[in-house]
Amino acid sequence: TGKEVPQGALPSAVGCIVMNVASVGFVARYMKTGMPLVTKRLTVDGDAVAEPKNVEVVIGASTKEVIEFCGGYKAEAGKIISGGPMMGAAVMNDELPVMKQNNAILVFGKEAAKLPKSSACIRCGRCVEACPMGLSPVEIALALNSKDAEEIKAHSIDLCMACGSCSFVCPAKRPVAQTMSEAKDFVRK
């Protein structure tokens, strides 16, 4: 469209609507049938899942039921993630229900769930290059360490969409995305 959404605004402010394919498909089905959203397609994957696959499940089914449908656990779960590998969130157990916003369930064994040891930031700038919003996680982390909310705001932390790209590219294995989330929370409080 060539349109740029102003900081803090939604795409509708410039006359656009952004929807994912699953949502567009649901709207089309709803318009044809009037049937509300009652199922969700998910990817179930990870080294602790016996039979990884894509499934369609009833909204409200427990994570455990979905994993059992996929052959159960082939190893003890070290971490269960609701959502994809970049933006998903770790969950406490497999009793939580599938909700309309879920798109994946990832289950990793204890060994695969171990986080790599992180080291000091080497200021390589890879997190800056990877950020689709052009943010500077290095500067935001420094401002967070100094507890400087105004400096964090000056670096446009509100534009962070929590995509996880910064953590993915970090050669020092630092939890950059978590630091960005902490900075957002600090500014909010």
PDB file of C-alpha atoms in Angstrom:
ATOM      1  CA  THR A   1       0.000   0.000   0.000  1.00  0.00           C
ATOM      2  CA  GLY A   2       2.956   2.309   0.532  1.00  0.00           C
ATOM      3  CA  LYS A   3       1.291   3.599   3.676  1.00  0.00           C
ATOM      4  CA  GLU A   4       3.153   3.934   6.969  1.00  0.00           C
ATOM      5  CA  VAL A   5       1.331   3.496  10.250  1.00  0.00           C
ATOM      6  CA  PRO A   6       2.219   6.290  12.695  1.00  0.00           C
ATOM      7  CA  GLN A   7       3.863   5.296  15.973  1.00  0.00           C
ATOM      8  CA  GLY A   8       1.248   4.235  18.505  1.00  0.00           C
ATOM      9  CA  ALA A   9      -1.523   3.963  15.902  1.00  0.00           C
ATOM     10  CA  LEU A  10      -3.219   0.971  14.310  1.00  0.00           C
ATOM     11  CA  PRO A  11      -3.274   0.128  10.574  1.00  0.00           C
ATOM     12  CA  SER A  12      -6.912   1.274  10.446  1.00  0.00           C
ATOM     13  CA  ALA A  13      -5.633   4.821  11.031  1.00  0.00           C
ATOM     14  CA  VAL A  14      -4.246   4.763   7.470  1.00  0.00           C
ATOM     15  CA  GLY A  15      -7.207   2.904   5.968  1.00  0.00           C
ATOM     16  CA  CYS A  16      -5.793  -0.638   6.134  1.00  0.00           C
ATOM     17  CA  ILE A  17      -6.737  -3.836   7.890  1.00  0.00           C
ATOM     18  CA  VAL A  18      -4.046  -6.457   8.544  1.00  0.00           C
ATOM     19  CA  MET A  19      -5.288 -10.026   9.000  1.00  0.00           C
ATOM     20  CA  ASN A  20      -3.620 -13.415   8.936  1.00  0.00           C
ATOM     21  CA  VAL A  21      -4.777 -16.142   6.565  1.00  0.00           C
ATOM     22  CA  ALA A  22      -6.522 -18.171   9.296  1.00  0.00           C
ATOM     23  CA  SER A  23      -8.619 -15.161  10.308  1.00  0.00           C
ATOM     24  CA  VAL A  24      -9.560 -14.389   6.703  1.00  0.00           C
ATOM     25  CA  GLY A  25     -10.571 -18.040   6.241  1.00  0.00           C
ATOM     26  CA  PHE A  26     -12.707 -17.912   9.380  1.00  0.00           C
ATOM     27  CA  VAL A  27     -14.484 -14.740   8.257  1.00  0.00           C
ATOM     28  CA  ALA A  28     -15.264 -16.371   4.897  1.00  0.00           C
ATOM     29  CA  ARG A  29     -16.670 -19.516   6.594  1.00  0.00           C
ATOM     30  CA  TYR A  30     -18.675 -17.401   9.029  1.00  0.00           C
ATOM     31  CA  MET A  31     -20.182 -15.312   6.223  1.00  0.00           C
ATOM     32  CA  LYS A  32     -21.215 -18.493   4.380  1.00  0.00           C
ATOM     33  CA  THR A  33     -22.474 -20.569   7.324  1.00  0.00           C
ATOM     34  CA  GLY A  34     -22.944 -18.325  10.373  1.00  0.00           C
ATOM     35  CA  MET A  35     -20.939 -20.893  12.388  1.00  0.00           C
ATOM     36  CA  PRO A  36     -18.785 -19.255  15.101  1.00  0.00           C
ATOM     37  CA  LEU A  37     -15.138 -20.170  15.604  1.00  0.00           C
ATOM     38  CA  VAL A  38     -15.178 -23.501  17.438  1.00  0.00           C
ATOM     39  CA  THR A  39     -12.001 -25.171  16.140  1.00  0.00           C
ATOM     40  CA  LYS A  40      -8.422 -24.138  15.590  1.00  0.00           C
ATOM     41  CA  ARG A  41      -5.664 -25.570  13.399  1.00  0.00           C
ATOM     42  CA  LEU A  42      -2.411 -26.062  15.291  1.00  0.00           C
ATOM     43  CA  THR A  43       1.069 -27.331  14.671  1.00  0.00           C
ATOM     44  CA  VAL A  44       2.140 -29.782  17.387  1.00  0.00           C
ATOM     45  CA  ASP A  45       5.890 -30.309  17.351  1.00  0.00           C
ATOM     46  CA  GLY A  46       9.025 -30.711  19.435  1.00  0.00           C
ATOM     47  CA  ASP A  47      11.409 -33.525  20.300  1.00  0.00           C
ATOM     48  CA  ALA A  48       9.193 -34.757  23.168  1.00  0.00           C
ATOM     49  CA  VAL A  49       6.088 -35.285  20.986  1.00  0.00           C
ATOM     50  CA  ALA A  50       5.683 -38.862  19.704  1.00  0.00           C
ATOM     51  CA  GLU A  51       3.976 -37.927  16.407  1.00  0.00           C
ATOM     52  CA  PRO A  52       4.399 -34.239  15.478  1.00  0.00           C
ATOM     53  CA  LYS A  53       1.637 -33.097  13.125  1.00  0.00           C
ATOM     54  CA  ASN A  54      -0.778 -30.381  12.138  1.00  0.00           C
ATOM     55  CA  VAL A  55      -4.195 -30.912  13.732  1.00  0.00           C
ATOM     56  CA  GLU A  56      -7.599 -29.264  13.952  1.00  0.00           C
ATOM     57  CA  VAL A  57      -8.825 -29.187  17.542  1.00  0.00           C
ATOM     58  CA  VAL A  58     -11.886 -27.975  19.394  1.00  0.00           C
ATOM     59  CA  ILE A  59     -11.258 -24.690  21.183  1.00  0.00           C
ATOM     60  CA  GLY A  60     -11.148 -25.498  24.897  1.00  0.00           C
ATOM     61  CA  ALA A  61      -9.438 -28.877  24.516  1.00  0.00           C
ATOM     62  CA  SER A  62      -6.523 -29.175  26.926  1.00  0.00           C
ATOM     63  CA  THR A  63      -2.950 -29.148  25.705  1.00  0.00           C
ATOM     64  CA  LYS A  64      -2.628 -32.620  27.217  1.00  0.00           C
ATOM     65  CA  GLU A  65      -5.510 -33.947  25.082  1.00  0.00           C
ATOM     66  CA  VAL A  66      -3.915 -32.533  21.940  1.00  0.00           C
ATOM     67  CA  ILE A  67      -0.546 -34.098  22.775  1.00  0.00           C
ATOM     68  CA  GLU A  68      -2.234 -37.436  23.514  1.00  0.00           C
ATOM     69  CA  PHE A  69      -3.880 -37.238  20.077  1.00  0.00           C
ATOM     70  CA  CYS A  70      -0.367 -36.855  18.660  1.00  0.00           C
ATOM     71  CA  GLY A  71       0.784 -40.111  20.262  1.00  0.00           C
ATOM     72  CA  GLY A  72       1.580 -38.637  23.655  1.00  0.00           C
ATOM     73  CA  TYR A  73       4.969 -37.787  25.075  1.00  0.00           C
ATOM     74  CA  LYS A  74       7.979 -39.719  23.860  1.00  0.00           C
ATOM     75  CA  ALA A  75      10.154 -38.055  26.514  1.00  0.00           C
ATOM     76  CA  GLU A  76       9.491 -36.131  29.711  1.00  0.00           C
ATOM     77  CA  ALA A  77       8.538 -32.542  28.911  1.00  0.00           C
ATOM     78  CA  GLY A  78      11.171 -30.020  29.917  1.00  0.00           C
ATOM     79  CA  LYS A  79       9.285 -27.077  28.429  1.00  0.00           C
ATOM     80  CA  ILE A  80       5.886 -26.606  26.809  1.00  0.00           C
ATOM     81  CA  ILE A  81       5.404 -23.551  24.623  1.00  0.00           C
ATOM     82  CA  SER A  82       2.007 -22.263  23.567  1.00  0.00           C
ATOM     83  CA  GLY A  83       2.613 -20.586  20.243  1.00  0.00           C
ATOM     84  CA  GLY A  84       5.472 -20.687  17.787  1.00  0.00           C
ATOM     85  CA  PRO A  85       9.198 -20.844  18.471  1.00  0.00           C
ATOM     86  CA  MET A  86       9.790 -17.091  18.176  1.00  0.00           C
ATOM     87  CA  MET A  87       6.768 -15.515  19.868  1.00  0.00           C
ATOM     88  CA  GLY A  88       5.309 -18.384  21.874  1.00  0.00           C
ATOM     89  CA  ALA A  89       5.170 -18.353  25.658  1.00  0.00           C
ATOM     90  CA  ALA A  90       6.223 -21.108  28.037  1.00  0.00           C
ATOM     91  CA  VAL A  91       3.311 -22.549  30.016  1.00  0.00           C
ATOM     92  CA  MET A  92       3.328 -24.141  33.460  1.00  0.00           C
ATOM     93  CA  ASN A  93       1.689 -27.458  32.529  1.00  0.00           C
ATOM     94  CA  ASP A  94      -0.350 -29.278  29.906  1.00  0.00           C
ATOM     95  CA  GLU A  95      -3.742 -28.577  31.512  1.00  0.00           C
ATOM     96  CA  LEU A  96      -4.246 -25.183  29.839  1.00  0.00           C
ATOM     97  CA  PRO A  97      -6.912 -25.079  27.104  1.00  0.00           C
ATOM     98  CA  VAL A  98      -6.384 -24.317  23.452  1.00  0.00           C
ATOM     99  CA  MET A  99      -7.703 -20.835  22.758  1.00  0.00           C
ATOM    100  CA  LYS A 100      -8.562 -19.054  19.530  1.00  0.00           C
ATOM    101  CA  GLN A 101      -5.206 -17.264  19.376  1.00  0.00           C
ATOM    102  CA  ASN A 102      -3.127 -20.479  19.650  1.00  0.00           C
ATOM    103  CA  ASN A 103      -1.307 -21.543  16.499  1.00  0.00           C
ATOM    104  CA  ALA A 104       1.126 -24.133  17.861  1.00  0.00           C
ATOM    105  CA  ILE A 105       2.060 -26.305  20.797  1.00  0.00           C
ATOM    106  CA  LEU A 106       5.752 -27.102  21.134  1.00  0.00           C
ATOM    107  CA  VAL A 107       7.039 -29.659  23.626  1.00  0.00           C
ATOM    108  CA  PHE A 108      10.752 -30.022  24.275  1.00  0.00           C
ATOM    109  CA  GLY A 109      12.497 -32.661  26.352  1.00  0.00           C
ATOM    110  CA  LYS A 110      14.663 -31.679  29.320  1.00  0.00           C
ATOM    111  CA  GLU A 111      17.899 -31.591  27.302  1.00  0.00           C
ATOM    112  CA  ALA A 112      16.477 -29.537  24.416  1.00  0.00           C
ATOM    113  CA  ALA A 113      14.796 -27.139  26.879  1.00  0.00           C
ATOM    114  CA  LYS A 114      18.070 -26.109  28.511  1.00  0.00           C
ATOM    115  CA  LEU A 115      18.939 -22.524  27.740  1.00  0.00           C
ATOM    116  CA  PRO A 116      22.443 -21.896  26.434  1.00  0.00           C
ATOM    117  CA  LYS A 117      24.812 -19.996  28.708  1.00  0.00           C
ATOM    118  CA  SER A 118      24.841 -16.344  27.835  1.00  0.00           C
ATOM    119  CA  SER A 119      27.885 -14.117  27.879  1.00  0.00           C
ATOM    120  CA  ALA A 120      28.438 -10.377  27.901  1.00  0.00           C
ATOM    121  CA  CYS A 121      27.065  -8.292  25.055  1.00  0.00           C
ATOM    122  CA  ILE A 122      29.799  -7.791  22.445  1.00  0.00           C
ATOM    123  CA  ARG A 123      27.914  -4.877  20.835  1.00  0.00           C
ATOM    124  CA  CYS A 124      27.977  -6.552  17.422  1.00  0.00           C
ATOM    125  CA  GLY A 125      24.708  -4.878  16.364  1.00  0.00           C
ATOM    126  CA  ARG A 126      23.070  -8.050  15.029  1.00  0.00           C
ATOM    127  CA  CYS A 127      19.990  -7.417  17.197  1.00  0.00           C
ATOM    128  CA  VAL A 128      19.655  -3.959  15.659  1.00  0.00           C
ATOM    129  CA  GLU A 129      19.993  -5.349  12.118  1.00  0.00           C
ATOM    130  CA  ALA A 130      17.436  -8.095  12.827  1.00  0.00           C
ATOM    131  CA  CYS A 131      14.809  -5.836  14.392  1.00  0.00           C
ATOM    132  CA  PRO A 132      11.991  -5.283  11.864  1.00  0.00           C
ATOM    133  CA  MET A 133      11.113  -2.028  13.660  1.00  0.00           C
ATOM    134  CA  GLY A 134      14.666  -0.644  13.614  1.00  0.00           C
ATOM    135  CA  LEU A 135      15.000  -0.569  17.401  1.00  0.00           C
ATOM    136  CA  SER A 136      18.283  -0.668  19.299  1.00  0.00           C
ATOM    137  CA  PRO A 137      17.987  -3.394  21.955  1.00  0.00           C
ATOM    138  CA  VAL A 138      21.512  -2.621  23.179  1.00  0.00           C
ATOM    139  CA  GLU A 139      20.603   0.973  24.049  1.00  0.00           C
ATOM    140  CA  ILE A 140      17.267  -0.066  25.539  1.00  0.00           C
ATOM    141  CA  ALA A 141      19.011  -2.633  27.768  1.00  0.00           C
ATOM    142  CA  LEU A 142      21.454   0.034  28.989  1.00  0.00           C
ATOM    143  CA  ALA A 143      18.572   2.395  29.788  1.00  0.00           C
ATOM    144  CA  LEU A 144      16.734  -0.411  31.614  1.00  0.00           C
ATOM    145  CA  ASN A 145      19.833  -1.175  33.692  1.00  0.00           C
ATOM    146  CA  SER A 146      19.943   2.518  34.611  1.00  0.00           C
ATOM    147  CA  LYS A 147      16.197   2.469  35.427  1.00  0.00           C
ATOM    148  CA  ASP A 148      15.719   5.403  33.044  1.00  0.00           C
ATOM    149  CA  ALA A 149      12.126   5.214  31.785  1.00  0.00           C
ATOM    150  CA  GLU A 150      12.418   8.386  29.716  1.00  0.00           C
ATOM    151  CA  GLU A 151      15.483   7.053  27.883  1.00  0.00           C
ATOM    152  CA  ILE A 152      13.699   3.763  27.217  1.00  0.00           C
ATOM    153  CA  LYS A 153      10.725   5.702  25.782  1.00  0.00           C
ATOM    154  CA  ALA A 154      13.110   7.796  23.674  1.00  0.00           C
ATOM    155  CA  HIS A 155      14.251   4.547  22.015  1.00  0.00           C
ATOM    156  CA  SER A 156      10.613   3.777  21.055  1.00  0.00           C
ATOM    157  CA  ILE A 157      10.188   0.594  23.107  1.00  0.00           C
ATOM    158  CA  ASP A 158       6.446   0.734  22.379  1.00  0.00           C
ATOM    159  CA  LEU A 159       7.229  -0.293  18.783  1.00  0.00           C
ATOM    160  CA  CYS A 160       8.653  -3.650  19.883  1.00  0.00           C
ATOM    161  CA  MET A 161       6.337  -6.407  18.652  1.00  0.00           C
ATOM    162  CA  ALA A 162       8.079  -9.178  20.626  1.00  0.00           C
ATOM    163  CA  CYS A 163       9.016 -11.135  17.495  1.00  0.00           C
ATOM    164  CA  GLY A 164      12.121 -12.639  19.115  1.00  0.00           C
ATOM    165  CA  SER A 165      14.440 -11.933  16.177  1.00  0.00           C
ATOM    166  CA  CYS A 166      16.879 -10.096  18.447  1.00  0.00           C
ATOM    167  CA  SER A 167      17.367 -13.110  20.724  1.00  0.00           C
ATOM    168  CA  PHE A 168      17.592 -15.487  17.772  1.00  0.00           C
ATOM    169  CA  VAL A 169      20.554 -13.685  16.171  1.00  0.00           C
ATOM    170  CA  CYS A 170      22.492 -12.844  19.352  1.00  0.00           C
ATOM    171  CA  PRO A 171      25.888 -14.605  19.243  1.00  0.00           C
ATOM    172  CA  ALA A 172      26.272 -14.055  23.010  1.00  0.00           C
ATOM    173  CA  LYS A 173      22.996 -15.998  23.553  1.00  0.00           C
ATOM    174  CA  ARG A 174      21.562 -13.162  25.631  1.00  0.00           C
ATOM    175  CA  PRO A 175      17.796 -13.143  26.355  1.00  0.00           C
ATOM    176  CA  VAL A 176      17.339  -9.925  24.384  1.00  0.00           C
ATOM    177  CA  ALA A 177      13.599 -10.357  23.732  1.00  0.00           C
ATOM    178  CA  GLN A 178      12.964 -10.866  27.450  1.00  0.00           C
ATOM    179  CA  THR A 179      14.965  -7.727  28.230  1.00  0.00           C
ATOM    180  CA  MET A 180      12.838  -5.801  25.731  1.00  0.00           C
ATOM    181  CA  SER A 181       9.692  -7.128  27.409  1.00  0.00           C
ATOM    182  CA  GLU A 182      11.037  -6.104  30.831  1.00  0.00           C
ATOM    183  CA  ALA A 183      11.751  -2.622  29.467  1.00  0.00           C
ATOM    184  CA  LYS A 184       8.167  -2.324  28.175  1.00  0.00           C
ATOM    185  CA  ASP A 185       6.836  -3.400  31.585  1.00  0.00           C
ATOM    186  CA  PHE A 186       9.143  -0.972  33.386  1.00  0.00           C
ATOM    187  CA  VAL A 187       7.899   1.952  31.284  1.00  0.00           C
ATOM    188  CA  ARG A 188       4.265   0.872  31.766  1.00  0.00           C
ATOM    189  CA  LYS A 189       4.676   0.811  35.560  1.00  0.00           C
TER     190      LYS A 189
END
